[in-house]
XYZ file of C-alpha atoms in Angstrom:
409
model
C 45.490 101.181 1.165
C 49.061 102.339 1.902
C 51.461 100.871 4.340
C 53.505 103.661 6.723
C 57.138 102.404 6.672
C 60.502 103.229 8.690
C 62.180 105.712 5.911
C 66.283 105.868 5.427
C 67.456 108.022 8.249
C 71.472 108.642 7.573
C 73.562 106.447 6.910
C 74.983 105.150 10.003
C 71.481 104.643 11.478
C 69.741 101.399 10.688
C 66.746 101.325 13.664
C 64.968 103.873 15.719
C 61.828 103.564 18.683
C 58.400 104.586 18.246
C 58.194 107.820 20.495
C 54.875 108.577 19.736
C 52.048 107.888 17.461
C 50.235 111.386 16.291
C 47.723 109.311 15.013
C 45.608 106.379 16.048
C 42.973 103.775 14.495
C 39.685 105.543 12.873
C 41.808 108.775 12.761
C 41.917 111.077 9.493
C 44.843 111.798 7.671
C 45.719 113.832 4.771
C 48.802 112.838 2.273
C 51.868 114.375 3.429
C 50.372 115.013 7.163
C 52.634 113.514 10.166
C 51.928 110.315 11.567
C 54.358 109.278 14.160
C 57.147 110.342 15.675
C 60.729 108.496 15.771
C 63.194 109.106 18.549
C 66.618 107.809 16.713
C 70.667 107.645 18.102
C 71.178 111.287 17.211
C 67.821 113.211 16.514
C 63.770 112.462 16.719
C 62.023 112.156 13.102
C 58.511 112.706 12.229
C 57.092 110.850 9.463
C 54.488 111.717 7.074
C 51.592 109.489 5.314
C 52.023 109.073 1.646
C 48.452 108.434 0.960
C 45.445 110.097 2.704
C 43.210 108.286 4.403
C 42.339 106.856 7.827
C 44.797 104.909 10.040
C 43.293 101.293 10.252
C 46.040 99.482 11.945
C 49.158 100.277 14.253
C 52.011 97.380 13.949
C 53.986 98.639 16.638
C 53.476 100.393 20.096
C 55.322 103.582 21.638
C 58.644 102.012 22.722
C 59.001 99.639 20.330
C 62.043 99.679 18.212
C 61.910 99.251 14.425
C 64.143 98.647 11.721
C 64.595 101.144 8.230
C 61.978 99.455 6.040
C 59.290 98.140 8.349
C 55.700 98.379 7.580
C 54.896 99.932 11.257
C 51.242 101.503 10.039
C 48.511 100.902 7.600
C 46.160 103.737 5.924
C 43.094 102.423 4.450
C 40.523 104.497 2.022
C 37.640 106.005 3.698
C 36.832 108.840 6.319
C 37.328 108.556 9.918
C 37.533 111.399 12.726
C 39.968 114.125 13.657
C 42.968 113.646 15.913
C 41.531 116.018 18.589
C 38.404 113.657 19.156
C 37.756 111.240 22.175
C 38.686 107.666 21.097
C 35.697 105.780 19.829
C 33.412 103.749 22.017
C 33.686 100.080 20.117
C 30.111 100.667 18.330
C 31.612 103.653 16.656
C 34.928 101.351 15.781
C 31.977 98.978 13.715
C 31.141 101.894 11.711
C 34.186 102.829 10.753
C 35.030 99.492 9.077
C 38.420 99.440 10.779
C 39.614 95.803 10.981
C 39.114 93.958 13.540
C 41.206 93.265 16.479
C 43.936 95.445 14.869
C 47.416 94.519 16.432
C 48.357 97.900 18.414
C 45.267 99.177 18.132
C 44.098 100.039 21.655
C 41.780 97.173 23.233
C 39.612 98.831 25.437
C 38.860 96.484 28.469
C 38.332 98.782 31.321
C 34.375 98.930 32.296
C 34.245 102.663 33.182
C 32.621 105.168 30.122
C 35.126 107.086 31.550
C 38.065 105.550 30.639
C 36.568 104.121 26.971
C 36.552 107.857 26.339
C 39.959 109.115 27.345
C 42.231 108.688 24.312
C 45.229 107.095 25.347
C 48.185 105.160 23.654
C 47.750 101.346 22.800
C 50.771 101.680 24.951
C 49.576 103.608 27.418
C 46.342 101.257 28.347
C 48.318 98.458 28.257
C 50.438 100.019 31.194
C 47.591 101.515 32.756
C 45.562 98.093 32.816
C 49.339 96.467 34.330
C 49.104 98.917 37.205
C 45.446 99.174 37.722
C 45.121 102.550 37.132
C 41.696 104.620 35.884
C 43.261 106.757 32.726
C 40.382 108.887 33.349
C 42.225 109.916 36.945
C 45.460 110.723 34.625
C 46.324 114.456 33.857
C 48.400 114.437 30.591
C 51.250 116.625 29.362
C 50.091 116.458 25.912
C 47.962 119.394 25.303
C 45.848 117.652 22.919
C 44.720 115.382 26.011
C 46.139 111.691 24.617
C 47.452 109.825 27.469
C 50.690 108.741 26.703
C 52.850 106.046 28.703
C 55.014 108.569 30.497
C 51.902 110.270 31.975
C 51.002 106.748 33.486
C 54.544 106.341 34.632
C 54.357 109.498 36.328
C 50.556 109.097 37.579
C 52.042 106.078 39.942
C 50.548 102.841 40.288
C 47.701 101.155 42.317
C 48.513 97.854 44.099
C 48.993 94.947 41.717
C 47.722 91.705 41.876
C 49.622 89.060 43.463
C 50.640 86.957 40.467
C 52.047 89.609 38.929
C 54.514 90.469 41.410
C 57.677 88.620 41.042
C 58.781 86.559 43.862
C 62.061 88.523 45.249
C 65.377 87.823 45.319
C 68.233 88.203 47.766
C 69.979 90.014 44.504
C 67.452 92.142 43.332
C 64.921 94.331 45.576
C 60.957 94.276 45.421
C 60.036 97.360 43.036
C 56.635 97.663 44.080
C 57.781 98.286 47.829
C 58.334 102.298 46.676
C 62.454 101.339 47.478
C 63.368 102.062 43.576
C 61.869 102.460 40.475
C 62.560 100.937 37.150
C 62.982 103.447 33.945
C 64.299 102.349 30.697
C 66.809 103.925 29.148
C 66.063 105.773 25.600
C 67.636 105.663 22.647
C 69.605 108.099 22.939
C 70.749 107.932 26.471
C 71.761 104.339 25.725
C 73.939 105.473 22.504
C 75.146 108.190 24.977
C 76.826 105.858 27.262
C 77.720 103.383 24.289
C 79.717 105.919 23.040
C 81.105 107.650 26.103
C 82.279 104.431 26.875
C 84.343 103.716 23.644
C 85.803 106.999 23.735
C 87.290 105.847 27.359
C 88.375 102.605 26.090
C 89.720 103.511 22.249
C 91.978 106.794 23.024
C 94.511 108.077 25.589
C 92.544 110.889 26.947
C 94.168 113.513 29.388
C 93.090 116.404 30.632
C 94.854 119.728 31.319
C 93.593 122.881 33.369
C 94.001 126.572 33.275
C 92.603 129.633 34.928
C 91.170 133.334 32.784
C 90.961 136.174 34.718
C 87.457 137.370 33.074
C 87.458 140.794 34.471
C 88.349 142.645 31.008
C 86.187 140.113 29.245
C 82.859 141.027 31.444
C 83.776 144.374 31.483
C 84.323 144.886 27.883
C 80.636 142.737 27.327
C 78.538 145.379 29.728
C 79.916 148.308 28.026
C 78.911 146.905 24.721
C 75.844 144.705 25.433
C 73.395 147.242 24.846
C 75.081 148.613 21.720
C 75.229 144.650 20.208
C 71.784 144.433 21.010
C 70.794 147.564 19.174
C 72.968 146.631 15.857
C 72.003 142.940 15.600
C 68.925 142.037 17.639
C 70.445 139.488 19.582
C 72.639 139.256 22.718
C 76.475 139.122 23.394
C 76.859 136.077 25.145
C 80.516 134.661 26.632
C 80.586 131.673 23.828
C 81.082 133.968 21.016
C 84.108 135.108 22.844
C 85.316 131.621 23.673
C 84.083 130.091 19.948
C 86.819 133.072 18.629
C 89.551 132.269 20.816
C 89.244 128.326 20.154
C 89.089 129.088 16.502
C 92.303 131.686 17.013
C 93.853 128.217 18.866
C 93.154 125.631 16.946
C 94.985 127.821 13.968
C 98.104 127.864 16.345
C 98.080 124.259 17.376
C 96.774 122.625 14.094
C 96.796 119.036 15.701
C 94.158 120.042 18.445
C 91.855 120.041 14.888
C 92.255 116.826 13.601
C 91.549 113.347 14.066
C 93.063 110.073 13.211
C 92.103 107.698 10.576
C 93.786 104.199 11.192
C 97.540 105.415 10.869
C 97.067 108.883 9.757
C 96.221 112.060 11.161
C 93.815 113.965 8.956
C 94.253 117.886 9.980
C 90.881 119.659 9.326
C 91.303 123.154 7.499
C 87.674 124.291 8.648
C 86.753 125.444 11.837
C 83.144 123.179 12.559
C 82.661 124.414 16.404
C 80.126 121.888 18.394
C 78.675 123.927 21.510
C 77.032 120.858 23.355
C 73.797 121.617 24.796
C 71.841 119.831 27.204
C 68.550 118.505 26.773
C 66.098 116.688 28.601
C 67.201 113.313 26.559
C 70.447 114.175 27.235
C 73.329 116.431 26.246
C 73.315 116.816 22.333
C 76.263 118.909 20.242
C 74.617 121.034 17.416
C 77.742 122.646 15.323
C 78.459 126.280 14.254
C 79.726 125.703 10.950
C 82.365 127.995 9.579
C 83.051 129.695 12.957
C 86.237 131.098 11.498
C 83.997 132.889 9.268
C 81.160 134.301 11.359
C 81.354 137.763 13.358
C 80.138 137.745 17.445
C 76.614 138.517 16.201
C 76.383 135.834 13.744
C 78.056 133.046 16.123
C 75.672 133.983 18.906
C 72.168 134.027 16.710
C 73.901 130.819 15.218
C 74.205 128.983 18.762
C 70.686 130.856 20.085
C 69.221 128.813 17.296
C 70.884 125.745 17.562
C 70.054 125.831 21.492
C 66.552 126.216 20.665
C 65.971 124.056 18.366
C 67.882 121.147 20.643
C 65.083 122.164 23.006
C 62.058 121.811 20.914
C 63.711 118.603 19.680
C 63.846 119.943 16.188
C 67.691 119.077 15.510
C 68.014 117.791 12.077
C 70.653 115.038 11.691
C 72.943 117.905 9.164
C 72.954 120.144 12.548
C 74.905 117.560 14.457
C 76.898 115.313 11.682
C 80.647 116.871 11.574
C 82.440 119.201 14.041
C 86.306 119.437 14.390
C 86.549 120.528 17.877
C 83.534 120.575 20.750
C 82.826 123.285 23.497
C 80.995 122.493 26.656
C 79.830 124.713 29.284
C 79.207 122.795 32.840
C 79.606 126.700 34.717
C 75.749 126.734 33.317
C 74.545 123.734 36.101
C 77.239 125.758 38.794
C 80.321 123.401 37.753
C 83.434 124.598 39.193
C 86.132 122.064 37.646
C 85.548 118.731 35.333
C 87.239 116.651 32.699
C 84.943 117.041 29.546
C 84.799 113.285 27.510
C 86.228 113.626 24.387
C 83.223 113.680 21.327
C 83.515 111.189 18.857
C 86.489 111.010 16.798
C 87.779 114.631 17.385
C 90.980 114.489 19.559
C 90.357 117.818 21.710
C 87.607 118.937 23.568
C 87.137 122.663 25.989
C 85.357 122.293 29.202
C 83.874 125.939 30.550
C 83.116 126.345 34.120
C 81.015 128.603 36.684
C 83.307 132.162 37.093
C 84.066 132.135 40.904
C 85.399 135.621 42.719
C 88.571 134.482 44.173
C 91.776 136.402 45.969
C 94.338 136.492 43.250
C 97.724 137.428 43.242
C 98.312 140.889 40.701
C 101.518 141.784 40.958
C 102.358 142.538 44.777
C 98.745 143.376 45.740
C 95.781 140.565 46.499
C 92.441 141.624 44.929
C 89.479 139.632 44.430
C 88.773 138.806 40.810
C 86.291 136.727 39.112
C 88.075 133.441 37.715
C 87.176 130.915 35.560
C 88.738 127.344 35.573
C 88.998 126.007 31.629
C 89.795 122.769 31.013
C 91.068 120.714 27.216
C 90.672 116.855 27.212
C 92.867 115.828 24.598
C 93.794 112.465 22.899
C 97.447 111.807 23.629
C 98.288 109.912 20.748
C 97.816 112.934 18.486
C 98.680 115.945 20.609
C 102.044 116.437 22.985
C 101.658 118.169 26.713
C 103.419 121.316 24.839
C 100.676 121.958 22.401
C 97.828 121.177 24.885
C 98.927 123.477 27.179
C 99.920 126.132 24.717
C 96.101 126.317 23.502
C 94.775 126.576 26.700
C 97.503 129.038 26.852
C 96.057 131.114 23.940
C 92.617 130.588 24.664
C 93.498 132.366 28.283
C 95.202 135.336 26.936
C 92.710 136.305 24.297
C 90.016 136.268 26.808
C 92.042 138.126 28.809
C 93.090 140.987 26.267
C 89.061 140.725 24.557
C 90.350 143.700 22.904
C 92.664 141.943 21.093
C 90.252 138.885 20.216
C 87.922 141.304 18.140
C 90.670 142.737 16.445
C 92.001 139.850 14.947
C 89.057 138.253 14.687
């Protein structure tokens, strides 16, 4: 018998939430074969079994959050079935010789053979017995059929019986009435605003604006796409062209790289770019390491990568820990103008935007040119008005002159 416990995660992260068991009681597992899944502050983890065996008993349910060290699982000896079976009926529980009454294992109570065969998380019944619902009515995402507690969430819910609706209150309106709807916050939306929120509170953030002419820039990118292509097998994007002219900035206005450390300021002499991406648990800031280093082609497979594996939730915590200045793109979602939230302890942060035709003054004449708004959120009480508006400065004329940009680049 082998107990499944919460392993060190990094340093600065002492708890996480069960996001979802890949296993259940009376399932198989092999030694070194994932067992459930941990959604932490910064990344989701998947944990293996040490021991193979068959899952006997589930000490905590999908949502619950546990500390570093818990016992959250038990594996016992024996053989049991495979993950992509139904859940047992409870005569084929007996014969397993799983304990009994396990305490998240999933207590089937509904009467329907239907429903004692749908396999669902302990979770998920419990919800689905709350609402009333039949899981066998449920469609899940998961491919491998489990019902999970989102999918019941999503399903709706049946009238509920009458002592189990709260009396309401002039403060707080009826839920059940279809007026609003009650979702909890995950951990990482939750750390999210934690943090957001200190940022506000702990610096003197301002925010200062410019405008890039990206005419040359676009230009210069369709006449060479193709080629890029060709040579490196992956596409010339505009953030390799921005990543180079913050790196080309941050060299001219050292301060914009730094941070502070109670009464110092500790420059950085590496160039750690974050490109935030955004997620469906929320916006998450992988980090080109060495940008000063990399060519277009090796920045752009760098970020492709990064981007997908912040989709597929496959981030490791050494993709995000670091970073000495942060890029954001809101022109993605059709942003026009915004003032980015500083990340973490770094002092300066670039906010992209949607490029906009607009009439534009060149020299005497009017023409219609497509313009970008850029803006730098910057912690006063490290950089002056001078230097933040000299960056944005030299970020606008290198992505004006691109020519320029891969020259010294």
């Amino acid at each position: 018998m082998a107990d499944i416990i919460v392993p060190e995660l990094a340093e600065s992260i002492t708890e996480g939430t069960i996001a979802q068991w890949l296993k259940q009681p009376g399932d198989t597992v092999e030694k070194g074969e994932f067992i459930v899944e941990l959604e932490t502050d910064k990344v989701n983890v998947e944990v293996i079994s040490e021991e193979a065996g068959v899952v006997s008993e589930l000490l905590a349910a999908e949502g619950d959050t546990v500390q570093v060290g818990q016992v959250i699982a038990v594996v016992g000896a024996g053989s049991g079935s495979n993950t992509s079976a139904p859940t047992a009926a409870p005569e084929a529980k007996e014969e397993t010789k799983a304990p009994e009454a396990p305490k998240a294992a999933p207590v089937v109570e509904e009467t329907s053979s239907e429903q004692d065969r749908t396999i669902a998380s302990p979770a998920a019944r419990k919800l689905a017995r709350e609402k009333g619902i039949n899981l066998s009515e449920i469609s899940p995402v998961d491919p491998m059929g489990r019902v999970r507690v989102q999918d019941v969430s999503a399903h709706g819910s049946a009238p509920t019986p009458a002592k189990a609706a709260p009396a309401p209150t002039a403060s707080a309106p009826k839920e059940d009435d279809g007026r609003t709807t009650r979702e909890k916050m995950s951990r990482r939306r939750q750390t999210i605003a934690t943090r957001l929120l200190e940022v506000r509170q702990n610096t003197a953030m301002l925010t200062t604006f410019n405008e890039i002419d990206m005419t040359n820039v676009m230009a210069l990118r369709s006449r060479k796409k193709d080629q890029f292509f060709e040579q490196n097998d992956v596409r010339l994007g505009f953030m390799s062209f921005f990543t180079k002219a913050v790196v080309a900035a941050l060299k001219k206005y050292p301060y914009v790289n730094s941070q502070i450390d109670g009464t110092d300021i500790v420059k950085n002499n590496f160039y750690d770019i974050g490109i935030a991406v955004s997620t469906e648990g929320g916006l998450v800031v992988p980090i080109v390491r060495d940008a000063d280093r990399k060519n277009f082609a090796e920045i752009e497979a760098n970020i492709g990568e990064l981007a997908k594996k912040a989709r597929d939730n496959k981030l490791t915590l050494s993709d995000m820990s670091g970073g000495s200045f942060t890029i954001t793109n809101g022109g993605v979602f059709g942003s026009l103008m915004s003032t980015p939230i500083l990340n973490g302890t770094q002092v300066g942060i670039l906010g992209m935007h949607t490029i906009q035709k607009r009439p534009i003054a060149v020299g005497n004449e009017v023409e219609i040119r497509p313009m970008m708004y850029i803006a730098l959120s910057y912690d006063h009480r490290v950089i002056d008005g001078k230097d933040s508006v000299g960056f944005l400065k030299t970020v606008k004329e290198l992505l004006e002159s691109p020519e320029d940009l891969l020259l010294n680049s």
